[in-house]
Every structure is written in structure tokens, then in C-alpha cells.
């Protein structure tokens, strides 16, 4: 089915002009929809908290103070996310970045998911094989992956609420070891798979890892948590600058 | 009406509202987040087969399937039922929402895990969401679009070509630091090197399964070779310990 009216001069499966399709009005509408849903949810939750507060001995002031404390503490992390999101705009387009990186997901999982999806189509993220069709496939995979987290939340929360659920009795040692190892392995194998592609890929990977390591060491030495917060954004931007310099050699 | 029944009623009204509307809003959010790719796959005129979407999803499930289920389990005791529906839609839980909730609780002097603590966390997450939505909308939604349009094409091209190794280099270090599991990290590195530099060149078609094979092999090896002093007796593990890293 084709609706050309909605997509002026776009939708060419083999075109690498991702942004023509990634910034389409339909994707924008969905992204703004997600924003609105979160706003509505927050309003309902605040109202419910304000109504319940006096009955358990909390003043309206304490609720307001909590809101303000949450807002202020989110400033740094939010701007750090913004920085990473901007670096990814040309890969995924604005609406997808807003929803996947900025909101529901996070940069590490979403980029990994997109890379895995592109691979199944024999393509790579960015570059000449990253066509509009591959972008669509990557967005579909990222969104389905994110949906699984939401579905797990929707299914598990009521079960866990019932208290003494059997789910809490899963061997906690497995819970501690296996997911962490799986996560590190996923990022590691995707990262190392980039290395044989070209020496510039090696420069990009190693410089980013090195800058991150330095920032982590500094954060630990001077005990400044804000460095950890900003580290990912700083590492990505600086490593991209180094990589850009390498391409000009 | 006694004080306790009044309190009980107020709290069950709160639970009812938040779980009903939390679920409704999350389901709408879920629908909207799937509507965008559904449009691209079915209506945009792009040539994307449903079977290739399923293949990509299967590859993803092999890698992240465990984490989809484990993360909600991990955060439930910390967030409480009502905040679960907020947290898993707003995202960036570990690096933004949890600190916001903890700072709010400390500011007004209530303990996490109590009902007052839960209300403070809900309000704090609302505050964090307000700031986050505003900054995303202004700096990414409005300014970001403009920024991309003025950046020279050769820089845009560098970003497009090399963003993946750049993101992954930093993310790997972050994951290793936050997981505090050096043994798993070494195993992951060894397995990944073998898969990419030995198995992929040797076995045709291996490329497609490389990620899943490495993840599953690492998970199994990390469990078999775990530090039995720390993880041998399951009871010793601190249930409240959470990964602080780049989790969801």
C-alpha cells in the first residue's frame, strides 16, 4: 500500500537519504504522541500523590519539594542525554532519536539493537549499505525490543505486587551474574566486529574507549559523580572529533 | 472513621489510580512507539518484508531477551509498583530517575521502601520527567534539527560512518565499570575476539549469528567460571544490589 501524498519525494528503499524518511510527519506525530502520554501520566500521578499525601502525614509542601528536588537533580543527566542524542540525529532522524534514545530506551541498547537488526539484512549502520529500508528495519527492531521491556513491566508489575511471588525466588546468584555478563558480551562483540572494517574504525573505537577510561579514572579520583554522568557524551563527541581528524590524514 | 482506616483508604485509592492510569498510559505509549515502525513497514512504500523484521527481532531476542525480563524484576523493589509504569516509559532509569527519587527522599527526610518514600519518589520522577521532556524538546526537537541542517556534510558523513564504533567503545568501558564484574568482562573479551577473528572468517554465514553466539557463550561461561566465594552460596547475594550502569 502506498500513500505518496504523505511522503513527498521520499520512500525509496535503496536511497541512503535516511533523513527524508526518518523525519516524515507520521514519525513526528508518533513522537509527539509519546511526549503527550508522558505529560498526561505525570499530571495524573502528581494529582494522586497530592490527594493521598495528607492522609499519611505528608504536607503538600513535602510533595512540592520532592517534585522540585527531582527536577533539579534531573538537569545534569537530561542534558547529558541530549548531547548523546544530538550525535545520533543523522543516523536515526529527530523523531526516532527523541523516542528511542531520549525517552523509552537508552543510547547503548538502542544503538546495539539497530546494529544487530542491520546486520541481519547484511547491512551496516551508517555508510553506503544503510538505506531507507534498512533504517525502517532497524527502527522496527528497536521499537519491538523496547516494547518487550514495556510488556514485561505490564505483566510482571501486578504479579510482583502480589508480594511473595515465586519470581523473587529465582536463584539470585544467576540474576547477578548472567544478565550483566550478557550485556557486556553484547556490547563487546558488536564493538570488536567494527575493528576489521578499516583503520579509522579502530581509531574511533579505541579513542572513545580510552577517553571513557580516563574520565572514569578521574571521576573516581576526585569523587565527582557529575563526570560519570557526562562521560558518555564527552567521550562520543571527542572521539568523533579525533575520527574526523583521522579521515583528513 | 479511625485514623488507620482513613490512611488505608487513601493509599488504596492512590494505588488504584496509579496502577489503572499507569497501565493505560503505558499501553498507549507502547502503541504509539510501535505505530511509527508499523507505518514504515506497511504503508510508507519502503520495501521491508515482515519476515526480515521477524528475523531481526529474533536476533535481538537472542541477545537481550534475558535483560527484558530481568530489568523489571531488578527495579521493582526499589521503585515500587506505581513508579514502574513511569520509569519504563520515561527511560534512563539508572542514570536519572533513581538518583532523582533518592535525592527527593533525602531532601524531605523519608526512607525508601516506606509509603511516604514512595509518594516522594513519584513526585520526584514527575519533576524529572518535566525537566527531561522540556530539555529534549528544546535542544533535540527544535535546535537539533536546525543543528543537523547547518553542520557541513563531510562532518555529518564522518558521524554516520563511524558513530557505531565510537558509541560502543565508550559504552563497553561504562558497562564494565558499572557491572563491577571483571571476570565476566575478561570472558566477554576473550569470547568476542575468538568469535570475530576466528569463527566468523572460518565459518560461512557465521556473521549473522556472531552476536548471539558470543552473548550465549559468555553468559554460560560467566556462570560456570563464576567466583564461587561470592556467588556460590546464593543466599549471600545482596538482593538490593543494582547495576548502576547504562541500563535501560
XYZ file of C-alpha atoms in Angstrom:
497
model
C 0.000 0.000 0.000
C 1.303 3.408 -0.901
C 0.420 6.834 0.393
C 2.642 9.112 -1.643
C 0.822 12.273 -0.555
C 2.178 11.910 2.981
C 5.710 11.349 1.842
C 6.817 13.994 -0.579
C 9.806 12.819 -2.608
C 10.699 10.132 -0.083
C 10.322 6.360 0.283
C 12.996 4.926 -1.923
C 14.124 1.636 -0.412
C 17.622 1.884 -1.850
C 18.258 5.558 -1.151
C 20.755 6.358 1.591
C 18.985 9.657 2.264
C 17.744 8.401 5.636
C 16.510 11.749 6.888
C 13.985 12.056 4.050
C 12.062 9.201 5.604
C 13.258 9.452 9.234
C 11.829 12.944 9.610
C 8.494 12.148 7.982
C 5.389 13.754 9.545
C 3.949 10.424 10.657
C 7.054 9.654 12.723
C 6.920 13.164 14.193
C 3.275 12.652 15.143
C 4.093 9.392 16.943
C 6.997 11.022 18.798
C 4.879 13.970 19.937
C 2.215 11.461 20.980
C 4.689 9.727 23.303
C 5.600 13.132 24.809
C 1.916 13.880 25.442
C 1.270 10.482 27.015
C 4.102 11.016 29.499
C 2.800 14.504 30.326
C -0.721 13.146 30.944
C 0.696 10.341 33.087
C 2.765 12.766 35.174
C -0.249 15.035 35.768
C -2.402 12.092 36.904
C 0.365 10.783 39.184
C 1.027 14.197 40.766
C -2.682 14.652 41.454
C -2.906 11.198 43.027
C 0.159 11.879 45.190
C -1.220 15.251 46.337
C -4.561 13.678 47.223
C -3.019 10.815 49.186
C -0.298 12.836 50.958
C -2.274 14.478 53.829
C -3.774 11.133 54.844
C -0.362 9.596 55.542
C 1.009 12.647 57.318
C 2.766 14.343 54.407
C 2.274 18.027 53.698
C 1.671 19.470 50.203
C 4.962 21.271 50.705
C 6.816 17.992 51.029
C 5.296 16.778 47.763
C 6.248 20.041 46.060
C 9.781 19.860 47.474
C 10.107 16.283 46.169
C 8.958 17.392 42.716
C 11.479 20.241 42.726
C 14.318 18.038 44.010
C 13.594 15.510 41.260
C 13.519 18.265 38.641
C 16.811 19.817 39.736
C 18.628 16.504 40.012
C 17.466 15.545 36.503
C 19.016 18.650 34.883
C 22.519 17.214 34.516
C 21.527 13.720 33.358
C 18.962 15.158 30.931
C 21.460 17.456 29.254
C 23.925 14.563 29.095
C 21.290 12.512 27.261
C 20.609 15.493 24.966
C 24.282 15.596 23.997
C 24.356 11.920 23.007
C 21.006 12.241 21.233
C 22.295 15.071 19.028
C 25.277 12.953 17.962
C 22.839 10.293 16.716
C 20.438 12.602 14.869
C 21.889 11.976 11.429
C 21.625 8.202 11.873
C 18.058 7.894 13.118
C 16.443 11.278 12.437
C 14.872 13.508 15.091
C 11.596 11.703 15.952
C 13.227 8.286 16.388
C 16.054 9.776 18.477
C 13.547 11.581 20.712
C 11.521 8.453 21.392
C 14.134 5.710 21.353
C 17.247 7.394 22.770
C 15.698 10.276 24.719
C 12.693 8.534 26.210
C 11.770 4.865 26.243
C 15.181 3.400 25.556
C 18.777 4.363 26.123
C 21.663 5.023 23.787
C 23.549 1.806 24.450
C 20.695 -0.658 23.924
C 19.102 1.164 21.042
C 22.311 1.569 19.039
C 23.189 -2.060 19.677
C 19.681 -3.146 18.632
C 19.849 -1.104 15.432
C 23.258 -2.551 14.598
C 22.058 -6.120 15.184
C 18.970 -5.512 13.018
C 21.011 -4.001 10.176
C 23.352 -6.982 10.309
C 20.504 -9.450 9.724
C 19.840 -7.611 6.453
C 23.526 -7.786 5.519
C 23.906 -4.030 6.039
C 25.708 -1.708 8.436
C 24.594 1.268 10.467
C 25.666 4.422 8.618
C 27.641 4.036 5.434
C 26.622 3.048 1.909
C 24.553 -0.037 2.856
C 22.435 1.953 5.332
C 19.436 2.577 3.089
C 15.959 3.806 3.932
C 14.734 0.208 4.020
C 17.492 -0.744 6.469
C 16.610 2.256 8.630
C 12.979 1.096 8.670
C 14.082 -2.393 9.663
C 16.354 -1.014 12.401
C 13.579 1.207 13.803
C 11.152 -1.735 13.761
C 13.618 -3.913 15.668
C 14.451 -1.160 18.201
C 10.755 -0.489 18.785
C 9.865 -4.167 19.174
C 12.762 -4.591 21.590
C 11.612 -1.575 23.613
C 8.069 -2.936 23.523
C 9.295 -6.135 25.193
C 10.524 -4.102 28.197
C 7.140 -2.400 28.466
C 5.244 -5.662 28.077
C 7.471 -7.280 30.724
C 6.690 -4.332 33.028
C 2.953 -4.555 32.355
C 2.912 -8.309 33.002
C 5.368 -8.521 35.901
C 4.354 -5.491 38.000
C 0.937 -6.829 39.066
C 2.480 -10.243 39.745
C 5.264 -8.770 41.870
C 2.775 -6.577 43.708
C 1.048 -9.689 45.000
C 4.027 -9.959 47.281
C 5.660 -13.262 47.987
C 5.803 -14.049 44.290
C 7.702 -17.070 43.045
C 9.538 -14.701 40.700
C 11.542 -13.265 43.581
C 12.749 -16.734 44.437
C 14.734 -17.248 41.255
C 18.282 -18.043 42.282
C 19.655 -14.529 42.906
C 23.195 -15.572 42.017
C 22.059 -16.309 38.448
C 20.299 -12.948 38.371
C 23.519 -11.243 39.450
C 25.911 -12.981 37.063
C 24.084 -13.829 33.835
C 22.362 -10.563 32.747
C 25.459 -8.472 33.451
C 27.692 -10.868 31.531
C 25.220 -10.983 28.623
C 25.109 -7.195 28.487
C 28.887 -6.760 28.472
C 29.235 -9.513 25.848
C 26.644 -7.906 23.547
C 28.426 -4.547 23.521
C 31.857 -6.191 23.363
C 31.175 -8.426 20.345
C 29.427 -5.635 18.441
C 32.331 -3.286 19.183
C 35.053 -5.755 18.215
C 33.176 -6.599 14.996
C 33.792 -2.971 13.969
C 37.565 -3.328 14.171
C 38.326 -5.315 10.974
C 36.397 -2.796 8.843
C 39.108 -0.142 8.496
C 41.866 1.523 10.491
C 39.614 4.538 11.034
C 37.060 2.285 12.726
C 39.878 1.173 15.026
C 40.734 4.812 15.769
C 37.085 5.612 16.529
C 36.652 2.606 18.820
C 39.927 2.898 20.699
C 39.845 6.670 21.165
C 36.320 6.526 22.547
C 37.184 3.665 24.916
C 40.380 5.452 26.012
C 38.625 8.777 26.710
C 35.915 6.959 28.651
C 38.520 5.109 30.718
C 40.342 8.350 31.519
C 37.074 10.037 32.528
C 36.116 7.093 34.751
C 39.514 7.163 36.462
C 39.255 10.937 37.016
C 35.681 10.601 38.323
C 36.877 8.050 40.849
C 39.987 10.006 41.894
C 38.251 13.332 42.523
C 34.954 11.705 43.549
C 32.831 13.876 41.282
C 29.729 11.968 40.179
C 28.803 14.528 37.523
C 31.808 13.394 35.473
C 30.298 9.887 35.235
C 27.043 11.431 34.105
C 28.626 13.401 31.282
C 31.312 10.839 30.400
C 29.404 9.050 27.622
C 28.525 12.282 25.822
C 32.023 13.740 26.185
C 33.687 10.505 25.030
C 31.465 10.237 21.951
C 31.910 13.869 20.860
C 35.697 13.920 21.443
C 36.188 10.536 19.758
C 34.155 11.726 16.761
C 36.409 14.795 16.535
C 39.519 12.577 16.615
C 37.973 10.283 13.995
C 37.142 13.248 11.786
C 40.767 14.367 12.040
C 41.882 10.832 11.109
C 39.756 10.832 7.955
C 41.527 14.013 6.815
C 45.009 12.489 7.076
C -13.597 6.686 60.972
C -10.303 5.862 62.631
C -7.019 7.287 61.507
C -5.699 3.942 60.259
C -8.685 3.132 58.065
C -8.550 6.627 56.610
C -4.896 6.131 55.785
C -5.592 2.720 54.377
C -8.346 4.058 52.130
C -6.258 6.991 50.893
C -3.403 4.693 49.991
C -5.541 2.126 48.243
C -7.141 4.966 46.237
C -3.626 6.089 45.297
C -2.632 2.555 44.310
C -5.803 2.125 42.292
C -5.387 5.406 40.373
C -1.696 4.933 39.653
C -1.940 1.316 38.601
C -5.017 1.894 36.441
C -3.752 5.063 34.732
C -0.148 3.910 34.797
C -1.137 0.863 32.782
C -3.457 2.758 30.428
C -0.836 5.416 29.630
C 1.880 2.806 29.225
C -0.254 0.786 26.800
C -0.920 3.953 24.751
C 2.813 4.721 24.821
C 3.543 1.165 23.698
C 1.052 1.507 20.842
C 2.483 4.864 19.702
C 6.060 3.610 19.826
C 5.083 0.677 17.600
C 2.949 2.801 15.275
C 5.992 4.596 13.822
C 7.792 1.462 12.565
C 4.463 -0.148 11.592
C 3.854 2.825 9.312
C 7.312 2.454 7.752
C 6.917 -1.285 7.226
C 3.335 -1.385 5.943
C 2.368 1.989 4.473
C 5.414 4.034 3.501
C 6.196 2.223 0.264
C 9.547 1.054 1.604
C 10.429 -2.487 0.637
C 10.588 -4.114 4.084
C 9.477 -7.728 4.449
C 7.689 -8.755 7.632
C 9.865 -11.875 7.639
C 13.019 -9.744 7.772
C 11.570 -7.776 10.721
C 10.936 -11.081 12.500
C 14.476 -12.244 11.737
C 15.893 -9.014 13.171
C 13.657 -9.336 16.224
C 14.775 -12.947 16.776
C 18.421 -11.850 16.610
C 17.642 -9.153 19.171
C 15.792 -11.545 21.467
C 18.756 -13.920 21.472
C 20.949 -11.077 22.722
C 18.689 -9.056 25.037
C 15.863 -11.496 25.865
C 17.117 -12.182 29.384
C 17.529 -8.482 30.145
C 13.952 -7.679 29.051
C 12.674 -9.760 31.933
C 15.408 -9.252 34.496
C 15.346 -5.451 34.490
C 11.738 -5.032 35.630
C 12.434 -7.655 38.316
C 15.516 -5.740 39.464
C 13.865 -2.339 39.714
C 10.555 -3.355 41.271
C 11.748 -3.464 44.901
C 13.396 -0.054 44.523
C 10.758 1.806 42.537
C 7.545 0.310 43.886
C 4.567 -0.644 41.736
C 3.302 2.843 40.871
C 6.641 4.190 39.640
C 7.289 1.137 37.455
C 4.860 2.446 34.832
C 6.551 5.846 34.893
C 10.108 4.584 34.829
C 9.852 2.123 31.967
C 8.225 4.718 29.715
C 10.422 7.705 30.557
C 13.610 5.650 30.331
C 17.133 6.353 31.589
C 16.176 4.805 34.938
C 19.553 4.155 36.499
C 21.264 7.376 35.490
C 18.376 9.779 36.055
C 15.192 8.544 37.714
C 16.714 6.601 40.603
C 19.021 9.459 41.656
C 16.092 11.909 41.390
C 13.946 9.711 43.654
C 16.733 9.220 46.182
C 17.616 12.911 46.370
C 13.956 13.823 46.904
C 13.618 11.263 49.686
C 16.770 12.545 51.359
C 15.628 16.181 50.995
C 12.384 15.694 52.906
C 13.867 13.024 55.179
C 11.852 9.928 54.348
C 13.098 6.394 53.821
C 12.872 4.441 50.575
C 10.535 1.465 50.830
C 8.039 3.349 53.041
C 4.747 4.762 51.764
C 5.983 8.347 52.268
C 9.115 7.381 50.396
C 7.001 6.039 47.556
C 4.985 9.280 47.248
C 8.196 11.328 47.313
C 9.626 9.101 44.560
C 6.507 9.506 42.410
C 6.648 13.309 42.754
C 10.406 13.337 42.071
C 10.006 11.251 38.929
C 7.279 13.649 37.741
C 9.707 16.524 38.316
C 12.492 14.695 36.491
C 10.105 13.932 33.608
C 9.123 17.603 33.329
C 12.756 18.701 33.036
C 13.651 15.853 30.714
C 10.764 16.404 28.285
C 11.450 20.134 28.168
C 15.158 19.800 27.510
C 14.656 17.075 24.905
C 12.001 19.089 23.120
C 14.032 22.310 23.020
C 17.570 21.028 22.480
C 16.898 17.957 20.356
C 13.451 18.525 18.836
C 13.875 22.164 17.872
C 17.584 23.055 17.974
C 18.860 19.613 16.989
C 17.012 19.607 13.704
C 18.420 23.026 12.920
C 21.914 21.976 14.023
C 21.963 18.988 11.660
C 20.934 21.246 8.781
C 23.887 23.620 9.302
C 26.630 21.051 10.002
C 28.902 20.588 6.935
C 28.242 17.372 5.000
C 31.707 15.882 5.500
C 31.261 16.040 9.286
C 27.781 14.532 9.009
C 29.304 11.768 6.904
C 32.015 11.057 9.470
C 29.363 10.795 12.159
C 27.255 8.449 10.046
C 30.164 6.186 9.108
C 31.856 5.928 12.483
C 29.164 6.504 15.112
C 28.787 2.807 15.940
C 32.408 2.049 16.925
C 32.511 5.402 18.742
C 29.411 4.725 20.840
C 30.403 1.125 21.544
C 33.961 1.954 22.636
C 32.667 4.189 25.411
C 29.651 2.024 26.270
C 31.829 -1.072 26.781
C 34.011 0.765 29.300
C 30.931 2.125 31.057
C 29.333 -1.327 31.210
C 32.495 -2.891 32.629
C 32.853 -0.183 35.283
C 29.200 -0.221 36.338
C 28.809 -4.002 36.414
C 31.861 -4.440 38.639
C 32.280 -7.977 37.279
C 35.865 -8.159 35.975
C 35.662 -11.913 35.449
C 32.660 -11.568 33.112
C 34.396 -8.725 31.272
C 37.514 -10.832 30.607
C 35.383 -13.771 29.454
C 33.341 -11.475 27.181
C 36.516 -10.042 25.653
C 38.071 -13.462 25.032
C 34.867 -14.911 23.580
C 34.283 -11.861 21.347
C 37.840 -11.961 19.979
C 37.509 -15.672 19.171
C 34.107 -15.202 17.534
C 35.079 -12.203 15.388
C 38.635 -13.134 14.409
C 38.413 -16.954 14.291
C 34.844 -18.220 13.872
C 33.453 -15.546 11.513
C 36.289 -15.852 8.952
C 36.230 -19.681 9.164
C 32.527 -20.445 9.066
C 30.439 -19.055 6.199
C 27.187 -17.467 7.402
C 28.545 -17.144 10.942
C 28.350 -13.362 10.689
C 24.591 -13.457 11.223
C 24.839 -15.377 14.478
C 28.060 -13.844 15.796
C 26.387 -11.610 18.374
C 24.023 -14.237 19.724
C 26.735 -16.908 19.889
C 29.085 -14.589 21.772
C 26.384 -13.496 24.223
C 25.178 -17.006 24.990
C 28.706 -18.405 25.272
C 29.730 -15.585 27.614
C 26.641 -15.993 29.797
C 27.252 -19.748 30.151
C 30.991 -19.368 30.776
C 30.482 -16.500 33.242
C 28.115 -18.731 35.208
C 30.320 -21.841 35.081
C 33.501 -19.906 35.912
C 31.889 -17.555 38.457
C 33.657 -16.611 41.662
C 32.116 -19.298 43.863
C 33.120 -17.498 47.027
C 30.972 -14.522 46.090
C 28.198 -16.200 44.124
C 28.451 -19.851 45.157
C 26.010 -19.700 48.023
C 23.033 -17.973 46.518
C 21.866 -16.690 49.885
C 24.796 -14.367 50.374
C 23.921 -12.184 47.449
C 22.662 -8.761 48.339
C 19.248 -8.595 46.733
C 19.164 -4.835 46.784
C 22.367 -4.501 44.782
C 21.543 -2.994 41.420
C 23.680 -2.318 38.392
C 24.263 1.418 38.209
C 25.263 1.334 34.593
C 23.781 2.186 31.249
C 20.734 0.121 31.965
C 17.587 0.933 30.106
